[in-house]
Coordinates of C-alpha atoms and ligand atoms in Angstrom, one line a residue:
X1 CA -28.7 -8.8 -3.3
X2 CA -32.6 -8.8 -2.4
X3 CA -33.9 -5.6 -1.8
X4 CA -35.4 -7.0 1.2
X5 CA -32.2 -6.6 2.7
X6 CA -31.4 -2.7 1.8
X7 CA -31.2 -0.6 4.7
X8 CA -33.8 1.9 4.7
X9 CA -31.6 3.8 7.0
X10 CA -28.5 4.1 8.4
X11 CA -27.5 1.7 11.1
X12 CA -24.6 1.9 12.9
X13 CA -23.5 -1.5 14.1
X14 CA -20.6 0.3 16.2
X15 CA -21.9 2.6 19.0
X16 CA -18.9 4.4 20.2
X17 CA -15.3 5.5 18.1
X18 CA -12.3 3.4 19.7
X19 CA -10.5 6.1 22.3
X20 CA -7.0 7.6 21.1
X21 CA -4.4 5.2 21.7
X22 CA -7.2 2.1 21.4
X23 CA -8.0 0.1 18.5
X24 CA -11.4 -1.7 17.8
X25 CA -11.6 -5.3 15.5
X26 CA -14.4 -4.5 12.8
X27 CA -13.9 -7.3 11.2
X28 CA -11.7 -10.1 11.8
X29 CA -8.4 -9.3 10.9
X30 CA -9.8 -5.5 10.3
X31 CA -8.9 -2.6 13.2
X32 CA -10.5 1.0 13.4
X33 CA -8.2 3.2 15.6
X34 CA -8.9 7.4 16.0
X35 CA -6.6 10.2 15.7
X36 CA -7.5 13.8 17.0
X37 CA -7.3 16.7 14.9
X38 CA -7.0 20.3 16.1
X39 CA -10.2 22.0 13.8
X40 CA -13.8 21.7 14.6
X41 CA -13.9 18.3 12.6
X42 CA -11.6 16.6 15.8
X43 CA -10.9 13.6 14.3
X44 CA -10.4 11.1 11.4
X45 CA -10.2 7.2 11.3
X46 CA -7.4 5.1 10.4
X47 CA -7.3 1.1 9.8
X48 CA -5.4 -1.9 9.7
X49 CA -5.8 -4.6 8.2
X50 CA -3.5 -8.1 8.3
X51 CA -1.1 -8.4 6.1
X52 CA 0.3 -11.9 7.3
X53 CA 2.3 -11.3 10.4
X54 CA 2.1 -7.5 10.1
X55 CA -0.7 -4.6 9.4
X56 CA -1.2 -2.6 6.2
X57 CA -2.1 0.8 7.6
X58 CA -5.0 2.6 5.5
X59 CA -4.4 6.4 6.3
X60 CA -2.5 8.6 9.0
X61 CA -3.7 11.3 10.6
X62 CA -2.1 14.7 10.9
X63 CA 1.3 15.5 11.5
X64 CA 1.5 17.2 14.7
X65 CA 2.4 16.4 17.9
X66 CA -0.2 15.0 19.3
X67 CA -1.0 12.7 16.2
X68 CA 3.0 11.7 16.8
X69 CA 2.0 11.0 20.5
X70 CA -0.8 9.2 19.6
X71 CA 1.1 7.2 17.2
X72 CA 3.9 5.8 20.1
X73 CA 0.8 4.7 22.1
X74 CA -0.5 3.1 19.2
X75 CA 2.8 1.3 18.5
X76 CA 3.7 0.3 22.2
X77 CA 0.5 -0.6 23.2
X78 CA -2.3 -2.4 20.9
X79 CA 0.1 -3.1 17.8
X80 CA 2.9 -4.2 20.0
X81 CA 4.8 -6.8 18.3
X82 CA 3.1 -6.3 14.9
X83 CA 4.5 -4.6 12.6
X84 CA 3.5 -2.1 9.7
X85 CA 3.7 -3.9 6.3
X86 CA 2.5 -0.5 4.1
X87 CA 0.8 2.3 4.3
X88 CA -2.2 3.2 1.5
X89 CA -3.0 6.8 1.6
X90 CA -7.1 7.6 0.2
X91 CA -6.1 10.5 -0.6
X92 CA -4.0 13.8 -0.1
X93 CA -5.4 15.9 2.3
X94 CA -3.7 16.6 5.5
X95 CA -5.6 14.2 7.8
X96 CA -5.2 11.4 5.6
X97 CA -1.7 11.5 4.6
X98 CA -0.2 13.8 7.1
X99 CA 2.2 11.1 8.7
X100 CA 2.7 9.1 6.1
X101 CA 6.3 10.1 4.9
X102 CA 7.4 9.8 8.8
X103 CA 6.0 6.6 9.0
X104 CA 7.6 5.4 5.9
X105 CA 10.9 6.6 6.8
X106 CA 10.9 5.3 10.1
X107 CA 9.7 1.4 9.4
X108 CA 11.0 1.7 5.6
X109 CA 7.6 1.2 4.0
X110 CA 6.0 2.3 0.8
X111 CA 3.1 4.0 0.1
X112 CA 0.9 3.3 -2.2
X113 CA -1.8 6.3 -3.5
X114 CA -3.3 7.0 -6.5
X115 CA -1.3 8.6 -9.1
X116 CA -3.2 12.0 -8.8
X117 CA -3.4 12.2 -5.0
X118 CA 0.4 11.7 -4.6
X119 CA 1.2 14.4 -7.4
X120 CA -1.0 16.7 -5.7
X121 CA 0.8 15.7 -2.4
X122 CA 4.1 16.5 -4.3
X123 CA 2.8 19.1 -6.1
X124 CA 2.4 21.6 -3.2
X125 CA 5.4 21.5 -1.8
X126 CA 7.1 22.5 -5.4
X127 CA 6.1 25.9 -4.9
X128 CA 3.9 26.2 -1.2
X129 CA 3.4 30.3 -2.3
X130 CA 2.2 29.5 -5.7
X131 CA -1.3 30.4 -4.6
X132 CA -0.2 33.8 -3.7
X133 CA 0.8 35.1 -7.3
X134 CA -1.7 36.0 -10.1
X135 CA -3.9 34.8 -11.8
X136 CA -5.6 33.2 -7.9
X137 CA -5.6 36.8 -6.2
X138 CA -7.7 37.9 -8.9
X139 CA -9.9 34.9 -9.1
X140 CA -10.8 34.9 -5.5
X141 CA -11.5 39.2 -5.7
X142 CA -13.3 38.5 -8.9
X143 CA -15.9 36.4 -7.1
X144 CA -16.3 39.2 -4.5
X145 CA -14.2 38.3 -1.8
X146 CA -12.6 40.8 0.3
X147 CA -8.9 41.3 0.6
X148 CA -8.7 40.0 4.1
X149 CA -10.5 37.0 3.2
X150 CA -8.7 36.2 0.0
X151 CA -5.3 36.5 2.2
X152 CA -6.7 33.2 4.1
X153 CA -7.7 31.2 0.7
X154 CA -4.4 32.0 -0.8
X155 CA -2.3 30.9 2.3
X156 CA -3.7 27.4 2.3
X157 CA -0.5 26.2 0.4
X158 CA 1.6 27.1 3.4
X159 CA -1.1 25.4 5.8
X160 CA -0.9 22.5 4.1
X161 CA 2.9 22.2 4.7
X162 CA 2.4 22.4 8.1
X163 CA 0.3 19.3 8.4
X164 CA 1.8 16.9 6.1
X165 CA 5.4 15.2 6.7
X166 CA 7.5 15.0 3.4
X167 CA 6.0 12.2 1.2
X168 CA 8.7 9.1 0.2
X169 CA 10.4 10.2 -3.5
X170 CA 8.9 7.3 -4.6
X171 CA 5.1 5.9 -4.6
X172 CA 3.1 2.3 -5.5
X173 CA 0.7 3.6 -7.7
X174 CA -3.3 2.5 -7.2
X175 CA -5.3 2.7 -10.0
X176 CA -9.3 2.2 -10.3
X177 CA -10.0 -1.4 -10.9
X178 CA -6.5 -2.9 -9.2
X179 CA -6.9 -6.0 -7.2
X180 CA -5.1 -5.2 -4.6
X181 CA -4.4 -8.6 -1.7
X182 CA -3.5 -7.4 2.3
X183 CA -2.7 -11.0 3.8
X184 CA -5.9 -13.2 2.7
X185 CA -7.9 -10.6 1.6
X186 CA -7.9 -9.2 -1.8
X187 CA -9.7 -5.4 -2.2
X188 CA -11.2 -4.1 -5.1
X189 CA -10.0 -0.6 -5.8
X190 CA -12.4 1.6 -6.7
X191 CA -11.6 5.8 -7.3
X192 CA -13.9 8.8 -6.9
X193 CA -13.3 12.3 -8.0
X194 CA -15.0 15.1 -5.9
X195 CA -13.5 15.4 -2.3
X196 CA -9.9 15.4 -4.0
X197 CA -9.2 14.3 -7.4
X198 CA -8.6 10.8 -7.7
X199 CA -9.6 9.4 -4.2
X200 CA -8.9 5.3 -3.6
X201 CA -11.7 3.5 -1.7
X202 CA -11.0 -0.2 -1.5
X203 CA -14.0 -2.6 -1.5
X204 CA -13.4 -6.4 0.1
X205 CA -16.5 -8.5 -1.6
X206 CA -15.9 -11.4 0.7
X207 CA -16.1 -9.3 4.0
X208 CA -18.9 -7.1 2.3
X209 CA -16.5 -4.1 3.6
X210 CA -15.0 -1.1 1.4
X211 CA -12.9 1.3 3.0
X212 CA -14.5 4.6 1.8
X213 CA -12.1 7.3 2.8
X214 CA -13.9 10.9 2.4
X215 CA -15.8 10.0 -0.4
X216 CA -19.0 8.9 1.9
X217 CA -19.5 9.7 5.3
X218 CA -22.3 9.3 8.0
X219 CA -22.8 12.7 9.3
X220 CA -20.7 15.3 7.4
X221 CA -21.2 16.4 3.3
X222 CA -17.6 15.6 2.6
X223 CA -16.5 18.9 1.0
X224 CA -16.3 19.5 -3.0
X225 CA -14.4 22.7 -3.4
X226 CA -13.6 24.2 -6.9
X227 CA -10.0 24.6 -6.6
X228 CA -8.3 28.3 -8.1
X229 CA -6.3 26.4 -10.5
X230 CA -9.4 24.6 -11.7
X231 CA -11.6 27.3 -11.9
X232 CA -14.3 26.3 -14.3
X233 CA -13.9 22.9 -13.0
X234 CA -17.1 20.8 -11.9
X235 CA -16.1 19.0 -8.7
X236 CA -19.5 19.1 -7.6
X237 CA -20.8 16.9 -10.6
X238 CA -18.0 14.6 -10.4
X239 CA -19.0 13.8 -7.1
X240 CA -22.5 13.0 -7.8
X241 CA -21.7 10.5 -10.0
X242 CA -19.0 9.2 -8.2
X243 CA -22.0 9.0 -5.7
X244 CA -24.3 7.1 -8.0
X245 CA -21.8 4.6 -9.1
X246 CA -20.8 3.6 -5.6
X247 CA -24.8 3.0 -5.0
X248 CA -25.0 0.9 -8.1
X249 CA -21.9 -0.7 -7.8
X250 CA -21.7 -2.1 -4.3
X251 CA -24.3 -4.2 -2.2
X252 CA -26.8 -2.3 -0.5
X253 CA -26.1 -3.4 3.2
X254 CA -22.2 -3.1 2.7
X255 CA -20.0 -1.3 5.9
X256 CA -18.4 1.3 5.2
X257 CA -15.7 2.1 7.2
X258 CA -14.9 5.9 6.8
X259 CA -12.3 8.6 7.4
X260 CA -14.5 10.6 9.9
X261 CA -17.7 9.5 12.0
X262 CA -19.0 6.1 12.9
X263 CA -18.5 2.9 10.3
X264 CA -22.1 2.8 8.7
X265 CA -24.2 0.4 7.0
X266 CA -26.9 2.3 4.5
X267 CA -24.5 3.2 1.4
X268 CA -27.3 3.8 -0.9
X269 CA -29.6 5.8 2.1
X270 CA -26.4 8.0 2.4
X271 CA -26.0 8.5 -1.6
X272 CA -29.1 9.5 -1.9
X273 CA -29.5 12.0 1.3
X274 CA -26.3 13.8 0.1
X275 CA -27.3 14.0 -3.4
X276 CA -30.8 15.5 -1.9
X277 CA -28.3 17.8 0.0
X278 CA -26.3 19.0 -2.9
X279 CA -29.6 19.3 -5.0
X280 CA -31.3 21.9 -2.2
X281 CA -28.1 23.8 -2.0
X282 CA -28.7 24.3 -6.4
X283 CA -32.2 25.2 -5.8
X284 CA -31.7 27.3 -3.1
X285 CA -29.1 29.0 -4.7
X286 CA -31.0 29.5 -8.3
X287 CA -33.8 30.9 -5.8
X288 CA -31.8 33.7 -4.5
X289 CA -30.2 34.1 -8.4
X290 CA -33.8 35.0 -9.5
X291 CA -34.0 37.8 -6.9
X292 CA -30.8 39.6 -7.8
X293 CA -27.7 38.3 -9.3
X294 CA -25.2 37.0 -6.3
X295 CA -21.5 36.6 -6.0
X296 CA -20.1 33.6 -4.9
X297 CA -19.2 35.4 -1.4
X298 CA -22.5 36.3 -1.6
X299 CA -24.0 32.7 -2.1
X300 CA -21.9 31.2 1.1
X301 CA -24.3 32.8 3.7
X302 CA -27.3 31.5 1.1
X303 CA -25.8 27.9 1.4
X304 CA -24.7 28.0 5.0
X305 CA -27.5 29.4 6.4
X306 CA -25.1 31.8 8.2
X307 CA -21.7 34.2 7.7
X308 CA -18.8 32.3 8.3
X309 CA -15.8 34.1 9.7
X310 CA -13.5 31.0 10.6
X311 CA -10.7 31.1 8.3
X312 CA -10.3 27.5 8.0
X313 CA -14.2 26.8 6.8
X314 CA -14.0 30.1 4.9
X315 CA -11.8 28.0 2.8
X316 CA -14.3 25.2 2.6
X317 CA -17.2 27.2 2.0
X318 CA -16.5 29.5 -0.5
X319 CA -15.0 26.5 -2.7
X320 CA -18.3 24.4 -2.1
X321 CA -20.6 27.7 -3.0
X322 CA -18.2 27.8 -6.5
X323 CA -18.7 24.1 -7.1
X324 CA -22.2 24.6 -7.2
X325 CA -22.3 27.7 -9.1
X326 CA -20.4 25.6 -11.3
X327 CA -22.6 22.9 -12.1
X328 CA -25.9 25.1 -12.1
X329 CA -23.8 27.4 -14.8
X330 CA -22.8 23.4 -16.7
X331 CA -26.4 23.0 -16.8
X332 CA -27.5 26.3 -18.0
X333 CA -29.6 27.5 -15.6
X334 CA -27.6 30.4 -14.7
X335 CA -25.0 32.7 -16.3
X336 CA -22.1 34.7 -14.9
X337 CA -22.8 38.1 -15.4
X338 CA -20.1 41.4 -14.3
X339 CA -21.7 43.8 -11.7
X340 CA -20.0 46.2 -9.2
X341 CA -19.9 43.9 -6.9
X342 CA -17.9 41.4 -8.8
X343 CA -18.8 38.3 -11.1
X344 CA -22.2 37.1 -10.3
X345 CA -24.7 34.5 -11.1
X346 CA -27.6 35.5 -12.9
X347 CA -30.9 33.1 -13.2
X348 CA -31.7 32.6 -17.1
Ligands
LIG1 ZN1 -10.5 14.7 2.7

């Protein structure tokens, strides 16, 4: 495409989110409905796109009642008469694939995930307390956290249960690359590593629409947390070039219809403002490293801007301030050094 035609910022060609129990046509053929959810993020976005008579659902929302509520209008009232074909989940987290093993049972679908997401999926239901045991009690004290707080990271196993239905025993599997066809249309899957491991976002060239899940939003930094069993891992730069593929790879003024906030048009503006993001939170971060050195639980109020005491973005933040201690440490500009207060990051 002609650069003439790039976005130099983000429009937003739909001004107001579809109310719960409505859906609105984005496309033709292409529906955007709204689930609520019960944190300070209060909803995500689900679509449906025609898959001859029926709808191929692309994500679920939560499992909790008033997602389930939501659901019966959905089905009595804007999808009357047309029925669910599949579901195809982005990726694991609760808001995403929450209802997606009580929809399958219920209209005998299947769904269809990327290999990764739906082991993870599985993977935490194996052994919900696994977090609890060693070495992840340690791992979270080691980077200064207190015992109360580490409590809260290690219990997100059992949260997790609480949100997400029993995924079918059986999956379709999506891989990077697939072409997959809903009805007319056939989607380019594309995968991005970051947000969760092995997220599917699935790109129509002829509507000049991908269906982004987490992997780019409008308004929120979708979060890259290093995770305790990946504890060296580099989440961070996996999503930055997960970032700068998706800007090189798709047209400029594509929509992008994603799992929270409005559909947007701007892809590349976006990109490039959260890589700016990410980049600050590194500087800042080596800024405050050159004063003393700082544990991660030290770094969250550095990147945040403020202490956070809500359990459920504790969990968030202190994985985000790893992930970037993680790539600055990749790129040797810092070290991890013992003090009293715990593994810190030194400035070298
Ligand atoms: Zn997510």
């Amino acid at each position: 495409m002609s650069t003439l035609t790039m976005p130099k910022t983000l429009e937003f060609p739909f001004a107001a989110p579809p109310k719960i129990g409505e859906v609105v046509e984005v496309r033709p053929g292409i529906f955007w409905a709204r689930l609520a959810l019960p944190f300070r993020l209060d909803h995500v976005n689900i679509y449906f796109v025609e898959d001859g008579a029926g709808l191929a659902l692309i994500d679920t929302g939560i499992d909790n009642k008033a997602s389930r509520a939501a659901w019966e209008i959905l089905l009595a009232l804007p999808l009357a008469g047309r029925k669910l074909t599949r579901i195809i989940a982005t990726h694991f987290h609760p808001d995403h694939i929450g209802l997606a093993g009580w929809l399958c049972e219920r209209f005998d679908l299947e769904l269809a995930m990327s290999h990764t997401e739906y082991l993870m999926a599985l993977n935490i239901r194996l052994d919900p307390s696994a977090l609890k045991s060693e070495p992840y009690r340690s791992f979270y004290r080691s980077h200064g956290l207190g015992e109360d707080e580490t409590e809260i990271l290690l219990g997100n196993g059992l949260q997790y249960l609480r949100m997400v239905a029993p995924p079918p025993r059986t999956f379709l599997r999506l891989s990077a690359e697939d072409r997959v066809k809903i009805g007319e249309r056939t989607f380019e899957a594309m995968t991005g590593a970051g947000h969760s491991p092995e997220q599917v976002m699935l790109y129509s060239p002829a509507d000049n629409v991908i269906l982004s899940g987490d992997q780019i939003l409008a308004k929120i930094s979708p979060n890259v947390s290093v995770e305790a069993m990946d504890p060296d891992g580099d989440p961070l730069g996996l999503y930055l070039r997960s970032l700068d593929r998706l800007k090189r790879t798709l047209p400029g003024d594509v929509l992008v219809l994603p799992g929270h906030n409005l559909p947007f048009v701007g892809l590349g503006v976006r990109a490039d403002e959260l890589i700016a993001h990410h980049e600050a939170r590194c500087m800042a971060i080596l800024e405050a490293c050159k004063v003393k050195p700082q544990t991660v639980a030290e770094l969250v109020p550095v990147i945040f801007g403020r202490r956070i005491d809500d359990p459920h973005q504790l969990v968030f933040a202190f994985g985000e301030a790893l992930a970037h201690a993680n790539l600055i440490i990749r790129d040797g500009a810092a070290r991890i050094v013992q003090t009293p207060r715990g593994l810190a990051l030194e400035a070298v």
